[in-house]
PDB file of C-alpha atoms in Angstrom:
ATOM      1  CA  MET A   1     -14.444   0.379  11.833  1.00 85.00           C
ATOM      2  CA  ASP A   2     -12.819   4.002  12.723  1.00 92.00           C
ATOM      3  CA  GLU A   3     -13.334   7.055  10.419  1.00 94.00           C
ATOM      4  CA  VAL A   4      -9.670   7.097   9.176  1.00 94.00           C
ATOM      5  CA  THR A   5      -9.417   3.487   7.993  1.00 95.00           C
ATOM      6  CA  THR A   6     -12.572   4.037   6.599  1.00 96.00           C
ATOM      7  CA  THR A   7     -10.867   6.907   4.357  1.00 97.00           C
ATOM      8  CA  GLN A   8      -7.984   4.922   3.731  1.00 97.00           C
ATOM      9  CA  LEU A   9     -10.012   1.798   2.372  1.00 98.00           C
ATOM     10  CA  ASP A  10     -11.954   4.303   0.255  1.00 98.00           C
ATOM     11  CA  GLN A  11      -8.493   5.531  -1.458  1.00 98.00           C
ATOM     12  CA  ALA A  12      -7.151   2.595  -1.807  1.00 98.00           C
ATOM     13  CA  GLU A  13      -9.921   0.828  -3.351  1.00 98.00           C
ATOM     14  CA  ALA A  14      -9.935   3.951  -5.898  1.00 98.00           C
ATOM     15  CA  CYS A  15      -6.384   3.458  -6.521  1.00 98.00           C
ATOM     16  CA  TRP A  16      -6.920  -0.208  -7.529  1.00 98.00           C
ATOM     17  CA  VAL A  17     -10.034   0.785  -9.384  1.00 98.00           C
ATOM     18  CA  THR A  18      -7.906   3.724 -11.271  1.00 98.00           C
ATOM     19  CA  ALA A  19      -5.265   1.089 -12.473  1.00 98.00           C
ATOM     20  CA  LEU A  20      -7.889  -1.597 -13.008  1.00 98.00           C
ATOM     21  CA  ARG A  21      -9.960   0.822 -15.433  1.00 98.00           C
ATOM     22  CA  ARG A  22      -6.491   1.341 -17.432  1.00 98.00           C
ATOM     23  CA  VAL A  23      -6.389  -2.315 -18.624  1.00 98.00           C
ATOM     24  CA  ARG A  24      -6.623  -3.259 -22.358  1.00 97.00           C
ATOM     25  CA  THR A  25      -7.590  -6.890 -23.423  1.00 96.00           C
ATOM     26  CA  SER A  26      -4.166  -6.843 -24.956  1.00 97.00           C
ATOM     27  CA  ASP A  27      -2.609  -6.355 -21.674  1.00 97.00           C
ATOM     28  CA  LEU A  28      -3.863  -9.142 -20.048  1.00 97.00           C
ATOM     29  CA  ASN A  29      -1.219 -11.824 -21.011  1.00 97.00           C
ATOM     30  CA  ARG A  30       1.327  -9.363 -19.812  1.00 97.00           C
ATOM     31  CA  THR A  31       3.485 -10.033 -16.959  1.00 97.00           C
ATOM     32  CA  SER A  32       2.602  -7.599 -14.117  1.00 97.00           C
ATOM     33  CA  GLY A  33       4.782  -5.903 -11.834  1.00 95.00           C
ATOM     34  CA  ALA A  34       4.283  -9.088  -9.915  1.00 92.00           C
ATOM     35  CA  ALA A  35       6.285 -10.794 -11.774  1.00 78.00           C
ATOM     36  CA  GLU A  36       5.489 -14.658 -11.115  1.00 89.00           C
ATOM     37  CA  TRP A  37       1.838 -13.633 -12.513  1.00 95.00           C
ATOM     38  CA  SER A  38       0.496 -12.018 -15.662  1.00 97.00           C
ATOM     39  CA  ASN A  39      -1.851  -8.888 -15.228  1.00 98.00           C
ATOM     40  CA  ALA A  40      -4.833 -11.232 -15.316  1.00 98.00           C
ATOM     41  CA  GLU A  41      -3.490 -13.456 -12.468  1.00 97.00           C
ATOM     42  CA  LEU A  42      -2.882 -10.568 -10.370  1.00 97.00           C
ATOM     43  CA  ILE A  43      -5.908  -9.049 -11.167  1.00 98.00           C
ATOM     44  CA  ASN A  44      -8.015 -12.775 -10.537  1.00 97.00           C
ATOM     45  CA  HIS A  45      -5.666 -13.112  -7.234  1.00 96.00           C
ATOM     46  CA  LEU A  46      -6.807  -9.716  -5.799  1.00 97.00           C
ATOM     47  CA  ILE A  47     -10.733  -9.761  -6.387  1.00 97.00           C
ATOM     48  CA  GLY A  48     -10.401 -13.427  -4.877  1.00 96.00           C
ATOM     49  CA  GLY A  49      -8.767 -11.346  -1.710  1.00 95.00           C
ATOM     50  CA  GLY A  50     -12.115  -9.909  -1.649  1.00 96.00           C
ATOM     51  CA  VAL A  51     -13.636 -13.114  -1.578  1.00 96.00           C
ATOM     52  CA  ARG A  52     -11.241 -14.608   1.054  1.00 96.00           C
ATOM     53  CA  TYR A  53     -11.029 -11.418   3.291  1.00 96.00           C
ATOM     54  CA  THR A  54     -15.248 -11.936   3.338  1.00 97.00           C
ATOM     55  CA  LYS A  55     -14.839 -15.419   4.050  1.00 96.00           C
ATOM     56  CA  LEU A  56     -11.992 -14.963   7.062  1.00 96.00           C
ATOM     57  CA  LEU A  57     -14.522 -12.656   8.613  1.00 96.00           C
ATOM     58  CA  GLN A  58     -17.029 -15.048   8.440  1.00 96.00           C
ATOM     59  CA  GLN A  59     -14.734 -17.208  10.232  1.00 94.00           C
ATOM     60  CA  ALA A  60     -14.706 -19.678   7.245  1.00 93.00           C
ATOM     61  CA  SER A  61     -12.653 -22.865   7.245  1.00 87.00           C
ATOM     62  CA  THR A  62      -9.389 -22.681   6.483  1.00 86.00           C
ATOM     63  CA  GLU A  63      -9.972 -25.129   4.041  1.00 88.00           C
ATOM     64  CA  GLU A  64     -13.100 -23.254   2.962  1.00 93.00           C
ATOM     65  CA  VAL A  65     -10.929 -20.016   2.438  1.00 93.00           C
ATOM     66  CA  GLU A  66      -8.119 -21.875   0.686  1.00 91.00           C
ATOM     67  CA  ALA A  67     -10.322 -23.065  -1.745  1.00 93.00           C
ATOM     68  CA  THR A  68     -10.974 -20.290  -3.256  1.00 94.00           C
ATOM     69  CA  ARG A  69      -6.937 -19.542  -4.241  1.00 91.00           C
ATOM     70  CA  GLY A  70      -7.219 -20.369  -7.932  1.00 85.00           C
ATOM     71  CA  ALA A  71     -10.760 -19.672  -8.615  1.00 93.00           C
ATOM     72  CA  ASP A  72     -11.724 -17.929 -11.610  1.00 94.00           C
ATOM     73  CA  GLN A  73     -12.444 -14.057 -10.129  1.00 93.00           C
ATOM     74  CA  LEU A  74     -12.664 -12.217 -13.133  1.00 93.00           C
ATOM     75  CA  GLY A  75     -15.987 -12.792 -14.380  1.00 91.00           C
ATOM     76  CA  GLU A  76     -17.436 -11.212 -17.580  1.00 92.00           C
ATOM     77  CA  ASP A  77     -16.729  -7.831 -15.829  1.00 96.00           C
ATOM     78  CA  MET A  78     -13.357  -7.127 -14.138  1.00 97.00           C
ATOM     79  CA  LEU A  79     -14.106  -4.343 -12.520  1.00 97.00           C
ATOM     80  CA  ASP A  80     -18.124  -5.572 -11.859  1.00 97.00           C
ATOM     81  CA  SER A  81     -16.501  -8.444 -10.393  1.00 97.00           C
ATOM     82  CA  PHE A  82     -13.988  -6.559  -8.244  1.00 98.00           C
ATOM     83  CA  TRP A  83     -17.086  -3.989  -6.815  1.00 98.00           C
ATOM     84  CA  THR A  84     -19.521  -7.117  -5.883  1.00 97.00           C
ATOM     85  CA  HIS A  85     -17.071  -9.080  -3.694  1.00 96.00           C
ATOM     86  CA  GLU A  86     -15.436  -5.960  -2.545  1.00 98.00           C
ATOM     87  CA  ARG A  87     -19.070  -4.622  -1.407  1.00 97.00           C
ATOM     88  CA  SER A  88     -19.439  -7.765   0.716  1.00 96.00           C
ATOM     89  CA  PHE A  89     -16.236  -7.372   1.854  1.00 97.00           C
ATOM     90  CA  ARG A  90     -16.850  -3.669   3.236  1.00 96.00           C
ATOM     91  CA  ALA A  91     -20.643  -4.506   4.478  1.00 96.00           C
ATOM     92  CA  LEU A  92     -19.174  -7.134   6.606  1.00 95.00           C
ATOM     93  CA  VAL A  93     -16.726  -5.224   7.878  1.00 95.00           C
ATOM     94  CA  TYR A  94     -19.183  -2.723   9.440  1.00 93.00           C
ATOM     95  CA  GLU A  95     -20.894  -5.552  10.909  1.00 94.00           C
ATOM     96  CA  CYS A  96     -18.545  -7.879  12.486  1.00 94.00           C
ATOM     97  CA  ASP A  97     -16.126  -7.398  15.617  1.00 94.00           C
ATOM     98  CA  LEU A  98     -12.550  -6.445  14.169  1.00 96.00           C
ATOM     99  CA  HIS A  99     -11.261  -7.246  17.491  1.00 95.00           C
ATOM    100  CA  ALA A 100     -12.297 -11.043  16.966  1.00 95.00           C
ATOM    101  CA  PRO A 101      -9.152 -13.246  15.503  1.00 95.00           C
ATOM    102  CA  VAL A 102      -9.752 -14.983  11.822  1.00 94.00           C
ATOM    103  CA  ALA A 103      -7.880 -17.509  11.019  1.00 91.00           C
ATOM    104  CA  HIS A 104      -5.505 -16.046   8.036  1.00 91.00           C
ATOM    105  CA  ARG A 105      -2.972 -18.598   6.222  1.00 87.00           C
ATOM    106  CA  ILE A 106       0.073 -16.360   7.871  1.00 88.00           C
ATOM    107  CA  GLY A 107      -1.792 -17.252  11.630  1.00 88.00           C
ATOM    108  CA  SER A 108      -4.228 -15.867  13.904  1.00 92.00           C
ATOM    109  CA  ILE A 109      -4.620 -11.881  13.508  1.00 94.00           C
ATOM    110  CA  PRO A 110      -7.216  -9.657  14.603  1.00 96.00           C
ATOM    111  CA  GLY A 111      -9.708  -8.655  12.257  1.00 95.00           C
ATOM    112  CA  ALA A 112      -8.789  -5.122  12.080  1.00 96.00           C
ATOM    113  CA  GLN A 113      -5.235  -5.903  10.839  1.00 96.00           C
ATOM    114  CA  LEU A 114      -7.250  -7.864   8.165  1.00 96.00           C
ATOM    115  CA  VAL A 115      -8.823  -4.687   7.156  1.00 97.00           C
ATOM    116  CA  GLN A 116      -4.896  -2.933   7.098  1.00 97.00           C
ATOM    117  CA  MET A 117      -3.831  -6.194   4.905  1.00 96.00           C
ATOM    118  CA  ARG A 118      -6.312  -5.104   2.381  1.00 97.00           C
ATOM    119  CA  ILE A 119      -5.723  -1.616   2.323  1.00 98.00           C
ATOM    120  CA  LEU A 120      -1.985  -2.552   1.421  1.00 97.00           C
ATOM    121  CA  GLU A 121      -3.240  -5.144  -1.282  1.00 97.00           C
ATOM    122  CA  LEU A 122      -5.610  -3.082  -3.090  1.00 98.00           C
ATOM    123  CA  ALA A 123      -2.667  -0.030  -3.040  1.00 98.00           C
ATOM    124  CA  LEU A 124       0.372  -2.243  -3.775  1.00 97.00           C
ATOM    125  CA  HIS A 125      -1.580  -4.515  -6.133  1.00 97.00           C
ATOM    126  CA  ALA A 126      -2.667  -1.500  -7.818  1.00 98.00           C
ATOM    127  CA  ALA A 127       1.228  -0.686  -8.324  1.00 98.00           C
ATOM    128  CA  ASP A 128       2.125  -3.867  -9.523  1.00 97.00           C
ATOM    129  CA  LEU A 129      -0.824  -3.697 -12.109  1.00 98.00           C
ATOM    130  CA  SER A 130       0.247  -0.038 -13.529  1.00 98.00           C
ATOM    131  CA  ARG A 131       3.698  -1.540 -13.913  1.00 97.00           C
ATOM    132  CA  GLY A 132       2.146  -4.614 -16.175  1.00 97.00           C
ATOM    133  CA  THR A 133       0.277  -2.083 -18.315  1.00 98.00           C
ATOM    134  CA  GLY A 134       2.782   0.699 -18.635  1.00 97.00           C
ATOM    135  CA  HIS A 135       1.109   3.548 -16.362  1.00 98.00           C
ATOM    136  CA  ASP A 136       1.895   5.584 -13.878  1.00 97.00           C
ATOM    137  CA  TRP A 137       0.910   4.310 -10.359  1.00 98.00           C
ATOM    138  CA  PRO A 138      -2.435   6.000  -9.401  1.00 98.00           C
ATOM    139  CA  ILE A 139      -1.950   6.273  -5.626  1.00 98.00           C
ATOM    140  CA  ASN A 140      -2.304   9.726  -4.107  1.00 95.00           C
ATOM    141  CA  GLU A 141      -0.170  11.127  -1.210  1.00 94.00           C
ATOM    142  CA  SER A 142      -2.666  11.012   1.652  1.00 96.00           C
ATOM    143  CA  LEU A 143      -2.917   7.169   1.056  1.00 98.00           C
ATOM    144  CA  ALA A 144       1.073   6.680   0.324  1.00 97.00           C
ATOM    145  CA  GLU A 145       1.969   8.942   3.444  1.00 97.00           C
ATOM    146  CA  PHE A 146      -0.595   6.623   5.616  1.00 97.00           C
ATOM    147  CA  ILE A 147       0.681   3.028   4.584  1.00 97.00           C
ATOM    148  CA  SER A 148       4.430   4.424   5.294  1.00 96.00           C
ATOM    149  CA  THR A 149       3.724   5.796   8.651  1.00 95.00           C
ATOM    150  CA  GLU A 150       0.964   3.827   9.852  1.00 96.00           C
ATOM    151  CA  LEU A 151       1.693   0.446   8.098  1.00 95.00           C
ATOM    152  CA  GLY A 152       5.111   0.746   7.655  1.00 92.00           C
ATOM    153  CA  ASP A 153       5.950  -1.516  10.290  1.00 91.00           C
ATOM    154  CA  LEU A 154       3.082  -3.790   8.971  1.00 93.00           C
ATOM    155  CA  ILE A 155       4.665  -4.761   5.441  1.00 92.00           C
ATOM    156  CA  ILE A 156       7.909  -5.433   7.245  1.00 89.00           C
ATOM    157  CA  ASP A 157       6.400  -7.584   9.785  1.00 90.00           C
ATOM    158  CA  LEU A 158       4.290  -9.870   7.221  1.00 90.00           C
ATOM    159  CA  GLY A 159       7.558 -10.097   5.119  1.00 87.00           C
ATOM    160  CA  PRO A 160       7.664 -12.983   2.599  1.00 85.00           C
ATOM    161  CA  GLU A 161       5.220 -14.885   4.476  1.00 83.00           C
ATOM    162  CA  GLY A 162       2.624 -11.943   3.860  1.00 81.00           C
ATOM    163  CA  GLY A 163       3.665 -11.760   0.154  1.00 81.00           C
ATOM    164  CA  TYR A 164       6.295  -9.153   0.352  1.00 85.00           C
ATOM    165  CA  ARG A 165       9.944  -8.866  -0.486  1.00 83.00           C
ATOM    166  CA  PRO A 166      12.698  -7.434   1.232  1.00 85.00           C
ATOM    167  CA  PRO A 167      12.511  -4.020   1.901  1.00 88.00           C
ATOM    168  CA  ARG A 168      14.936  -1.901  -0.354  1.00 88.00           C
ATOM    169  CA  PRO A 169      17.339   0.601   1.329  1.00 87.00           C
ATOM    170  CA  ILE A 170      15.875   3.814   1.798  1.00 89.00           C
ATOM    171  CA  GLY A 171      17.670   7.070   1.297  1.00 87.00           C
ATOM    172  CA  GLY A 172      17.076  10.687   2.496  1.00 89.00           C
ATOM    173  CA  GLY A 173      14.383  12.438  -0.247  1.00 91.00           C
ATOM    174  CA  VAL A 174      12.002   9.859  -0.883  1.00 93.00           C
ATOM    175  CA  THR A 175       8.557  10.508  -1.396  1.00 95.00           C
ATOM    176  CA  HIS A 176       5.994   8.553   0.954  1.00 95.00           C
ATOM    177  CA  ALA A 177       5.235   6.535  -2.273  1.00 97.00           C
ATOM    178  CA  GLN A 178       8.768   5.722  -3.135  1.00 96.00           C
ATOM    179  CA  ARG A 179       8.999   4.645   0.593  1.00 94.00           C
ATOM    180  CA  VAL A 180       5.989   2.262   0.034  1.00 96.00           C
ATOM    181  CA  LEU A 181       7.339   0.662  -2.525  1.00 95.00           C
ATOM    182  CA  LEU A 182      10.668   0.421  -0.860  1.00 94.00           C
ATOM    183  CA  LEU A 183       9.295  -0.924   1.901  1.00 93.00           C
ATOM    184  CA  SER A 184       7.621  -3.511  -0.022  1.00 93.00           C
ATOM    185  CA  GLY A 185      10.639  -4.864  -2.015  1.00 90.00           C
ATOM    186  CA  ARG A 186       9.054  -3.275  -5.172  1.00 91.00           C
TER     187      ARG A 186
END
């Protein structure tokens, strides 16, 4: 993994962790910014994403990957659970060939794209979780600019199949963070 991607993944993880640390027990059953999920379901999905992405990089079968959906990944401590699975994913990113295709449910994609998708998932679900807990999105401008300029086309290409709503109109004078939210239909 190149240095730029490493830095952006670090920042996306920090964005998610900041949003996760703000969650109170009373927030868990509230509706998240991803309206189809409660905050607890959103957190479980994001932590489970670390499990699934690790399995994808390990070339696990589609059945094995999909079997993780819906499993309780929250554990006794959501932050510890997140880092346990995220560290496994990160370790594997440095060991495997990121040019090799993985069998994601949207189709065969290179491992490098999977890492980009993880950056998007961490950052955008941090926005969803922040909305669900009544906090500001803790994204820094550097990460927002990277997503806006380097991954914006990927958001559009993934579209609804990748979990993104249709983009909203983007006018002039928006920040990179606002542009990311509009590109992802948020």
